[in-house]
Tab-separated table of C-alpha atoms in Angstrom:
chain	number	residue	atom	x	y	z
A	408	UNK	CA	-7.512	-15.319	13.031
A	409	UNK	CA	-8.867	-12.761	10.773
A	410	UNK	CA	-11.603	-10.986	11.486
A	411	UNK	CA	-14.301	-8.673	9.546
A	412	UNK	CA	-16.826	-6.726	10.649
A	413	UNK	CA	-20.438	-7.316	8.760
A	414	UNK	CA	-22.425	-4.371	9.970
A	415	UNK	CA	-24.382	-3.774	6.885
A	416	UNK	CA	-26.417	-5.266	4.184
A	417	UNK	CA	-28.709	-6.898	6.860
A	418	UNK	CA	-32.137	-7.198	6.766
A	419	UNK	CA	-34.895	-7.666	9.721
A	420	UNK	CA	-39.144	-8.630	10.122
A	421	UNK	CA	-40.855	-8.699	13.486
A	422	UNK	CA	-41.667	-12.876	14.406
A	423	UNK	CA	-40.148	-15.423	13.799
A	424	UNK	CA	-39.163	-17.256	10.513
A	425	UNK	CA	-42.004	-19.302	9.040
A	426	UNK	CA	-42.339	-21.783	5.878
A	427	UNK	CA	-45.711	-20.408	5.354
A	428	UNK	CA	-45.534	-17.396	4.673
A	429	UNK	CA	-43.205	-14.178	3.006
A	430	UNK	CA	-42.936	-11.472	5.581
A	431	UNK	CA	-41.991	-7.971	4.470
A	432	UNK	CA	-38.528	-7.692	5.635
A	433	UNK	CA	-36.765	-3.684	5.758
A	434	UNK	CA	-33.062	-3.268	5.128
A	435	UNK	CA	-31.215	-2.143	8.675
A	436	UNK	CA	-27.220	-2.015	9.416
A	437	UNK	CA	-26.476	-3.058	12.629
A	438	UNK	CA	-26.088	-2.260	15.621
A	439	UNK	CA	-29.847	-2.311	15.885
A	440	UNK	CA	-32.533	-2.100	18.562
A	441	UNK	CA	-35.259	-3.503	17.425
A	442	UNK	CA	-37.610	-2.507	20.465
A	443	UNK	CA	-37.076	1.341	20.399
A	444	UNK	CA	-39.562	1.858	17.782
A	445	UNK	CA	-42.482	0.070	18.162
A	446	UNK	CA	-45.591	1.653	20.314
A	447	UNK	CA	-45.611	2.563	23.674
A	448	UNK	CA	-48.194	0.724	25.305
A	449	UNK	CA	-49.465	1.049	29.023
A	450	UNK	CA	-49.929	-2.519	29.692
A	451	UNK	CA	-46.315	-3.098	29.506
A	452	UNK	CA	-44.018	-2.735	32.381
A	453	UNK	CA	-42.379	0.989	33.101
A	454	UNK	CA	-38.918	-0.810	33.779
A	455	UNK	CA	-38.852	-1.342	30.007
A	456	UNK	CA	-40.398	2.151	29.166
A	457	UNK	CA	-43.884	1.100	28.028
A	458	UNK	CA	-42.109	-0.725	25.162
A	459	UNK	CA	-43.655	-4.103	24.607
A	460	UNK	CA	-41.694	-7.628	24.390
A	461	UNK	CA	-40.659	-8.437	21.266
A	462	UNK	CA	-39.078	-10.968	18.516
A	463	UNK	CA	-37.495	-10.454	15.706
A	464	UNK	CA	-35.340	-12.145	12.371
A	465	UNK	CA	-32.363	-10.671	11.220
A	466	UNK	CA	-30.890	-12.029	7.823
A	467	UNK	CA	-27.777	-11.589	5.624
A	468	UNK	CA	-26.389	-13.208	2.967
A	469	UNK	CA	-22.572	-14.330	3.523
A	470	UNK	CA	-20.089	-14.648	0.742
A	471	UNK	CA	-17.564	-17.022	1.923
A	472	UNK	CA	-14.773	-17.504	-0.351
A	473	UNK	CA	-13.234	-20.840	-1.564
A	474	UNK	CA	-9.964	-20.190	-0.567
A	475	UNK	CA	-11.058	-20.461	2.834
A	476	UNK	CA	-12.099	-24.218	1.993
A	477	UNK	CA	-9.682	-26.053	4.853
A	478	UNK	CA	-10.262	-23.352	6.970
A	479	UNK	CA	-12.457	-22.800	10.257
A	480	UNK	CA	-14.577	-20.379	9.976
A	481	UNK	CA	-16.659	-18.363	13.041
A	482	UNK	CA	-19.346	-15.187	14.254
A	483	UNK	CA	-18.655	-13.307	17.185
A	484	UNK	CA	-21.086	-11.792	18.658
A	485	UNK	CA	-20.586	-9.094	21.378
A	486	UNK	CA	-24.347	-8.828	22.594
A	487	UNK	CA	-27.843	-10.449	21.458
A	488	UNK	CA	-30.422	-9.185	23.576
A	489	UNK	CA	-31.911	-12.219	23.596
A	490	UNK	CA	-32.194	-15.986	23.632
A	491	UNK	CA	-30.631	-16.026	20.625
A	492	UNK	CA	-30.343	-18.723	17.955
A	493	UNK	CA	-27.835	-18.519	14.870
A	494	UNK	CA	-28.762	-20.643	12.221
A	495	UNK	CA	-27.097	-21.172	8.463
A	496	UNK	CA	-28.548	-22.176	5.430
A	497	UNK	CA	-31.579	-23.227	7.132
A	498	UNK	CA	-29.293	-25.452	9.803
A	499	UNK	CA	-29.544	-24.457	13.328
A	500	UNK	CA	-26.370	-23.738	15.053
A	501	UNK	CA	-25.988	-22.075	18.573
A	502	UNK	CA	-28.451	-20.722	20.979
A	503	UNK	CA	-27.460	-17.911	23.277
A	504	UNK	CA	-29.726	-16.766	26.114
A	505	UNK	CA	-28.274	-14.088	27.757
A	506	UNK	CA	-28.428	-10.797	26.486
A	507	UNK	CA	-25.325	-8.769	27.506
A	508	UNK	CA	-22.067	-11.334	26.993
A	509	UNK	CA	-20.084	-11.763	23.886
A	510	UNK	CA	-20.285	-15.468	22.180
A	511	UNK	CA	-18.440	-17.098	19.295
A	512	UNK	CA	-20.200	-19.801	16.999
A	513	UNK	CA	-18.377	-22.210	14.994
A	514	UNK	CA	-20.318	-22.313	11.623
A	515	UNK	CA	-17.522	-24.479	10.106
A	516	UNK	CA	-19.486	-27.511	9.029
A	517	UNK	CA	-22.401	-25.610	7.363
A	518	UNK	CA	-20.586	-23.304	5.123
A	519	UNK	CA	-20.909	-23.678	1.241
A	520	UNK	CA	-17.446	-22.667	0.446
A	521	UNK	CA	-17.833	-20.328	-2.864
A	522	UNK	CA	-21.409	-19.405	-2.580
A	523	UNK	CA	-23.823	-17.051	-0.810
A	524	UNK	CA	-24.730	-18.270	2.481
A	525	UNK	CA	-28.092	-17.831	4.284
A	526	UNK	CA	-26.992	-15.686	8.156
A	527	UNK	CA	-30.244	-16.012	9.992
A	528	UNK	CA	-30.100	-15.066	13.800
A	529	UNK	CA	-33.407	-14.500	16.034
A	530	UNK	CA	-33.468	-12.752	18.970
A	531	UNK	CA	-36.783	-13.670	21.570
A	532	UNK	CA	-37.301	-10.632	23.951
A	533	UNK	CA	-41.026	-11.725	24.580
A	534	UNK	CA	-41.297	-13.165	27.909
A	535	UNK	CA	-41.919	-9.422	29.301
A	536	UNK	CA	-40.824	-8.109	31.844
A	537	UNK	CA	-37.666	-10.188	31.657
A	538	UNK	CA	-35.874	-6.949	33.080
A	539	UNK	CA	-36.003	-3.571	35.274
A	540	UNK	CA	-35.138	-0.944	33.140
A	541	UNK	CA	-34.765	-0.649	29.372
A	542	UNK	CA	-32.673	-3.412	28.165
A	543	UNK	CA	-33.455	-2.852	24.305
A	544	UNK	CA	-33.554	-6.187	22.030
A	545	UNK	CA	-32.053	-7.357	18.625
A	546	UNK	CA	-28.285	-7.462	17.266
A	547	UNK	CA	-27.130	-4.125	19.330
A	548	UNK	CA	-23.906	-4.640	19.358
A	549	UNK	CA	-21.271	-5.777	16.426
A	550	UNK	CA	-20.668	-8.747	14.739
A	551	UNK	CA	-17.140	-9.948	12.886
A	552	UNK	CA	-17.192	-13.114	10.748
A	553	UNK	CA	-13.657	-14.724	11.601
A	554	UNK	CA	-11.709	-17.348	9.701
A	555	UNK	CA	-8.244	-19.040	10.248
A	556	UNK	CA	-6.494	-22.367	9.608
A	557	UNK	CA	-6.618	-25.382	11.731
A	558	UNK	CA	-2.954	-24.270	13.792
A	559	UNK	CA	-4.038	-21.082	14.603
A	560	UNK	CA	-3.834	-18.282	17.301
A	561	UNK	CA	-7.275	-17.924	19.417
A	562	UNK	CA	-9.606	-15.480	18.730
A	563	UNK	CA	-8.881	-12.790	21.567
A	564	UNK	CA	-6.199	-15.305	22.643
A	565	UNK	CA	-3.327	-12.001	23.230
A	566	UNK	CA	-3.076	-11.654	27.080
A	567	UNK	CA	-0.216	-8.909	28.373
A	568	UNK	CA	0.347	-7.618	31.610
A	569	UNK	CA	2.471	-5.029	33.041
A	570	UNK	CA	5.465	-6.723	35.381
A	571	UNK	CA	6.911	-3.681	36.751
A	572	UNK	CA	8.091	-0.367	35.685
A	573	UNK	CA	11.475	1.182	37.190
A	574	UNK	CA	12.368	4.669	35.535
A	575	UNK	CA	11.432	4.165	32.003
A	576	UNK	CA	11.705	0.608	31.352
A	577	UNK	CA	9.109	-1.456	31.492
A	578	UNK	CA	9.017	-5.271	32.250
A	579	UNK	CA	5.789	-7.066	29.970
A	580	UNK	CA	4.910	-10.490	30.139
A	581	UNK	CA	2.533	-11.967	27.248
A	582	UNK	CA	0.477	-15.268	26.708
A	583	UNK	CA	-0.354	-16.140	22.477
A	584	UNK	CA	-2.906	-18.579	23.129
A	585	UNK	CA	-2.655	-21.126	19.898
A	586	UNK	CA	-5.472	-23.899	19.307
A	587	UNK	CA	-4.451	-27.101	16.941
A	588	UNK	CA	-7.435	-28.748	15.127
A	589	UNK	CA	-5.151	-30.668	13.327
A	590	UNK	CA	-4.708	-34.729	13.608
A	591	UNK	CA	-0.475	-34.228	13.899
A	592	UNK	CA	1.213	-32.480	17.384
A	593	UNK	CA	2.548	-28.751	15.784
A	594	UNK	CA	5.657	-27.623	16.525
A	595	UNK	CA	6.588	-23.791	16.011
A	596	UNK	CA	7.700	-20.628	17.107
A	597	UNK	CA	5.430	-17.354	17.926
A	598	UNK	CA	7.039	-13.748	17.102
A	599	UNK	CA	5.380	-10.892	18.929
A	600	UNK	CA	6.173	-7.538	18.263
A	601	UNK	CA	5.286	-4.417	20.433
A	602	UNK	CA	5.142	-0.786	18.889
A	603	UNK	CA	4.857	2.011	20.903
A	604	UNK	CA	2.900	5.729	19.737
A	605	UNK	CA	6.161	6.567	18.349
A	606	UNK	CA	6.716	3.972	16.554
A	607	UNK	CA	9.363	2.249	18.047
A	608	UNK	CA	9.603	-1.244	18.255
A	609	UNK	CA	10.356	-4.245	21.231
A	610	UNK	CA	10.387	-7.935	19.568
A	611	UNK	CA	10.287	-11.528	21.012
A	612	UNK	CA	10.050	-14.997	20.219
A	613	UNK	CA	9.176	-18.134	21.488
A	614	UNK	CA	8.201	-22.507	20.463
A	615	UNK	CA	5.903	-23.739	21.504
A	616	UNK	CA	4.572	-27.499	20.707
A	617	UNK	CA	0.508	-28.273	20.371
A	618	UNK	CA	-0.672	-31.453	20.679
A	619	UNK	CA	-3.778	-32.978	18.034
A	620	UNK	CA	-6.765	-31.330	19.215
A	621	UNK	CA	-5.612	-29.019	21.874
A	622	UNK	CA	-4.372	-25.546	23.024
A	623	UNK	CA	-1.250	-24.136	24.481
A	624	UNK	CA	0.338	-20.691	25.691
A	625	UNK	CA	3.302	-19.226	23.960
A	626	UNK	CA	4.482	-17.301	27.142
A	627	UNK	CA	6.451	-14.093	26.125
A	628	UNK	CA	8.764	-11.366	28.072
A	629	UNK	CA	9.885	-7.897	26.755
A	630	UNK	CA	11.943	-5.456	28.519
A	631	UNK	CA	10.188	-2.345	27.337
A	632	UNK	CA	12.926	0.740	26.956
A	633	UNK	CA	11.960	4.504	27.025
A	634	UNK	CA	8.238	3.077	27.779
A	635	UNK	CA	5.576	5.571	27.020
A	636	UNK	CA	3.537	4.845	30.358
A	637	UNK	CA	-0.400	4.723	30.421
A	638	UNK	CA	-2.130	6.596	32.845
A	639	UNK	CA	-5.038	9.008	33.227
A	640	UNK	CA	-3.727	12.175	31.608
A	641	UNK	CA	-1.852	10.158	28.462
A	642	UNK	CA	-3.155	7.246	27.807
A	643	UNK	CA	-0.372	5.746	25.528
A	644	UNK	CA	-1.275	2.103	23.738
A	645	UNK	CA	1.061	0.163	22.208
A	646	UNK	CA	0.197	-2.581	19.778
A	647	UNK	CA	1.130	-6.192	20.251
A	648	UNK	CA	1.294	-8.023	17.019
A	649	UNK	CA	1.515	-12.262	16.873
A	650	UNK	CA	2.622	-14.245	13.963
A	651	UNK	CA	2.469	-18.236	14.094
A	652	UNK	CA	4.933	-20.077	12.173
A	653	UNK	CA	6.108	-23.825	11.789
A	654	UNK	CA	8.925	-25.190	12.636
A	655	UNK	CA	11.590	-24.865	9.982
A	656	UNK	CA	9.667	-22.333	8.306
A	657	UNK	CA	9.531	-18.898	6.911
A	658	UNK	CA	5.890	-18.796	5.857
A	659	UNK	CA	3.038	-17.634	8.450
A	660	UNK	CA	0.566	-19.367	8.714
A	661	UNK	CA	-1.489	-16.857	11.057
A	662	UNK	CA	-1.424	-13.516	12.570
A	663	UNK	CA	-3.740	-11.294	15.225
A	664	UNK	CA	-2.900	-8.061	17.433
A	665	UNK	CA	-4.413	-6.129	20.303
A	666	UNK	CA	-3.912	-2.935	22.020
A	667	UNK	CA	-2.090	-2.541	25.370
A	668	UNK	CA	-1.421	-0.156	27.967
A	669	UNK	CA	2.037	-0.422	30.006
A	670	UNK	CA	0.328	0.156	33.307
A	671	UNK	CA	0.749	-0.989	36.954
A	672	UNK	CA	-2.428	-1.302	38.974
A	673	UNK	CA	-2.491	-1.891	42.812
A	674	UNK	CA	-4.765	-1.868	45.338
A	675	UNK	CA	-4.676	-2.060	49.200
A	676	UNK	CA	-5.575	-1.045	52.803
A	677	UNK	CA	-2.901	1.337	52.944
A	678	UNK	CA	-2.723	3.365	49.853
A	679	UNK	CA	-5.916	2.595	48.623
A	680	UNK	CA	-5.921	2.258	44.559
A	681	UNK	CA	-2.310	2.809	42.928
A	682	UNK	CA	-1.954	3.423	39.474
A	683	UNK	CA	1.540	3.504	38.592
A	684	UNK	CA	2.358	4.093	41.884
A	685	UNK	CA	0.385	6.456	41.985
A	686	UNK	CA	-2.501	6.509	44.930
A	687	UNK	CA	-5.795	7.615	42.780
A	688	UNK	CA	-9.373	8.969	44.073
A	689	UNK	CA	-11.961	7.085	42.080
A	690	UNK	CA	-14.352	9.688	40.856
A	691	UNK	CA	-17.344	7.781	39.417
A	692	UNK	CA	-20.732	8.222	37.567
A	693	UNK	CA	-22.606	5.052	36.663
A	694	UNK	CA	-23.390	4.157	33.010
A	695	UNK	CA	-26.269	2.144	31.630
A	696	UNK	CA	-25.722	0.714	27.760
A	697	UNK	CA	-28.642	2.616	26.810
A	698	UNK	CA	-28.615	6.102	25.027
A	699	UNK	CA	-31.960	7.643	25.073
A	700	UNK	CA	-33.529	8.032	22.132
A	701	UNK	CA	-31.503	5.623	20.010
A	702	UNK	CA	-31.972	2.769	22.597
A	703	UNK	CA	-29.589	-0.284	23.300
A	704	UNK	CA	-27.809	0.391	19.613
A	705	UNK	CA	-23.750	0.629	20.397
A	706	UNK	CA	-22.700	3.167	18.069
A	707	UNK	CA	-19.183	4.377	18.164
A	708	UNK	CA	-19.628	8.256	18.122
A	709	UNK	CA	-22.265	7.943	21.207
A	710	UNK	CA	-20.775	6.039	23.309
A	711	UNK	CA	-17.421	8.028	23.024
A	712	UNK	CA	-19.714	11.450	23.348
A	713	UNK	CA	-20.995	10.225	26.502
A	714	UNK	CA	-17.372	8.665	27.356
A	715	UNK	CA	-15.971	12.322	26.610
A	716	UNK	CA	-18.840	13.887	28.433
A	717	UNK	CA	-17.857	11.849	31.572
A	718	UNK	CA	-14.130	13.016	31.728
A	719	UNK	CA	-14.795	16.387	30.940
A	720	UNK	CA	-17.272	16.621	33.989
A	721	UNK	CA	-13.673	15.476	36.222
A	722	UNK	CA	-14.247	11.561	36.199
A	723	UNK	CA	-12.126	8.814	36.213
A	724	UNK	CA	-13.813	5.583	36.574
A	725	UNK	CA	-17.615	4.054	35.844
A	726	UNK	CA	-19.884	1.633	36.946
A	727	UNK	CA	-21.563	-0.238	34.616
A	728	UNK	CA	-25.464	-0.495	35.301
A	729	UNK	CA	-25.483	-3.462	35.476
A	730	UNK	CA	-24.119	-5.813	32.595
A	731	UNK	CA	-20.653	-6.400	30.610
A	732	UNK	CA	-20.401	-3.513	28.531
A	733	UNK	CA	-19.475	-3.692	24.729
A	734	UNK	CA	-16.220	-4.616	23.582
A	735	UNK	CA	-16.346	-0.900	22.166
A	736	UNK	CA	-17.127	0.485	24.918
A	737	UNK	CA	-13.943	-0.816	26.803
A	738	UNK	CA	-11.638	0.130	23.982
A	739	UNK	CA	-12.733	3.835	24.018
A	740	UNK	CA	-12.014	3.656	27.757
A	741	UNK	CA	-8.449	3.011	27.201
A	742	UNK	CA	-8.504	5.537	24.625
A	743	UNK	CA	-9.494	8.156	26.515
């Protein structure tokens, strides 16, 4: 599927929506913690740093083109904090109550192909204390509107793993996960195409057949040659690329790509952790999402200071106090 991020152009009020009256709404891009600025107050709990509970409307208006008419359309959300519910064009849609996970909504059947569409998501961080430390509240994290036609590869649906490694090659297995909302079984092929940091290129192909209404795994395997290994001190990504096609046919009819490190991980009551081979000492520090003064808001250039900040103080590993980090937060990880 293809995906966009729709950080700005929001806007947010305190409370919830209301047919009776116009609240005074302020522009914000997201992420956004909507608890970091309000009063400090002594009747609320010092787990959430005086900060009172709160609820709050964010809004945006989504252009959704009418070539995408015939296709499904979704938000992903990689944290709400939360009970949230995603409503659009006045229609409600999903509700999510916990705070920290990712979720994906299906807003399909309510989209006005060609028009503006009303995005209205509330997030309910009232019921205080409903945590014990400072869990922030509001859209913190990103959001992607995602579209894609009916035979299509899953959103996040690129799974690769590391087989073995023996000199420099490199033995990489891969699952395309491919969903068929159609009414007819598809039958096609899946191309997937590794480039390393230099540039050069592995390729493989599969078929596959989906029946009406279902899913299925395109299962790939690359021999890897002159691999560019990942490992503390160069962490090398490639990039795995998937295109769906039909049977018979040139055209493609859908595409997505991750990153991936060609890694071997190991671990038992002999030689401890083994990366690579490699036995490794975990040296740890333990990470919360928030960031002082700017609160539960994941911003990119933060969380890789404090990611930065970590290794350069001799660390190699975290633990997350206490939730799923951000989908960011991971991807810097293997970056660095």
């Amino acid at each position: 599927m293809k995906e966009q991020l729709i950080l700005d152009n929001w806007t947010f009020f305190p409370g919830r929506p209301s047919r009776f009256a116009a609240p005074e709404k302020i522009a914000v891009e997201l992420p956004h913690d909507m608890q970091i600025g309000l009063p400090q107050t002594p009747e609320a709990t010092s787990a959430s740093g005086y900060f009172p509970g709160c609820v709050g409307t964010y809004e945006r208006l989504l252009d959704i083109p009418q070539e995408w008419e015939g296709e499904r359309v979704f938000l992903a959300f990689d944290g709400v904090y939360m009970h949230a519910t995603v409503s659009l064009n006045g229609s409600r849609i999903d509700f999510h109550p916990y705070g920290y996970s990712p979720f994906c909504v299906e807003i399909t059947r309510r989209v006005l192909f060609g028009r503006p569409n009303r995005l209205e998501v509330v997030a309910d961080s009232s019921e205080a204390p409903n945590c014990r430390w400072y869990a922030g509240a509001g859209i913190y994290r990103d959001v992607k509107l995602l579209h894609g036609p009916l035979v299509r590869i899953q959103h996040r649906g690129i799974f690769l793993q590391t087989e073995s490694i023996d000199g420099d090659t490199a033995t990489v297995a891969a699952q395309v996960q491919v969903v068929n909302d159609t009414a007819l079984p598809f039958h096609g092929h899946v191309d997937l195409t590794l480039a390393g940091p230099d540039g050069e290129e592995t390729r493989a192909r599969t078929s596959l057949w989906v029946e009406p209404g279902e899913e299925a795994l395109a299962r790939l395997r690359f021999v890897v040659e002159k691999a560019q290994v990942w490992d503390l001190d160069t962490p090398s990504l490639y990039t795995a690329q998937a295109a769906l096609t039909a049977k018979g046919s040139q055209e493609i009819l859908d595409t997505a790509s991750t990153t991936f490190g060609i890694r071997t991980v190991a671990v038992d009551a002999v030689h401890g952790l083994r990366i690579n081979g490699k036995t490794v000492k975990l040296k740890g520090g333990c990470v919360h999402h928030v960031t002082s003064p700017l609160g539960a808001a994941d911003f990119d250039d933060q969380t890789r200071r404090v990611l930065k900040a970590h290794k350069e103080a001799g660390y190699n590993a975290l633990r997350m106090a206490h939730n799923p980090p951000s989908e960011r937060f991971l991807d810097l990880c293997d970056q660095l």
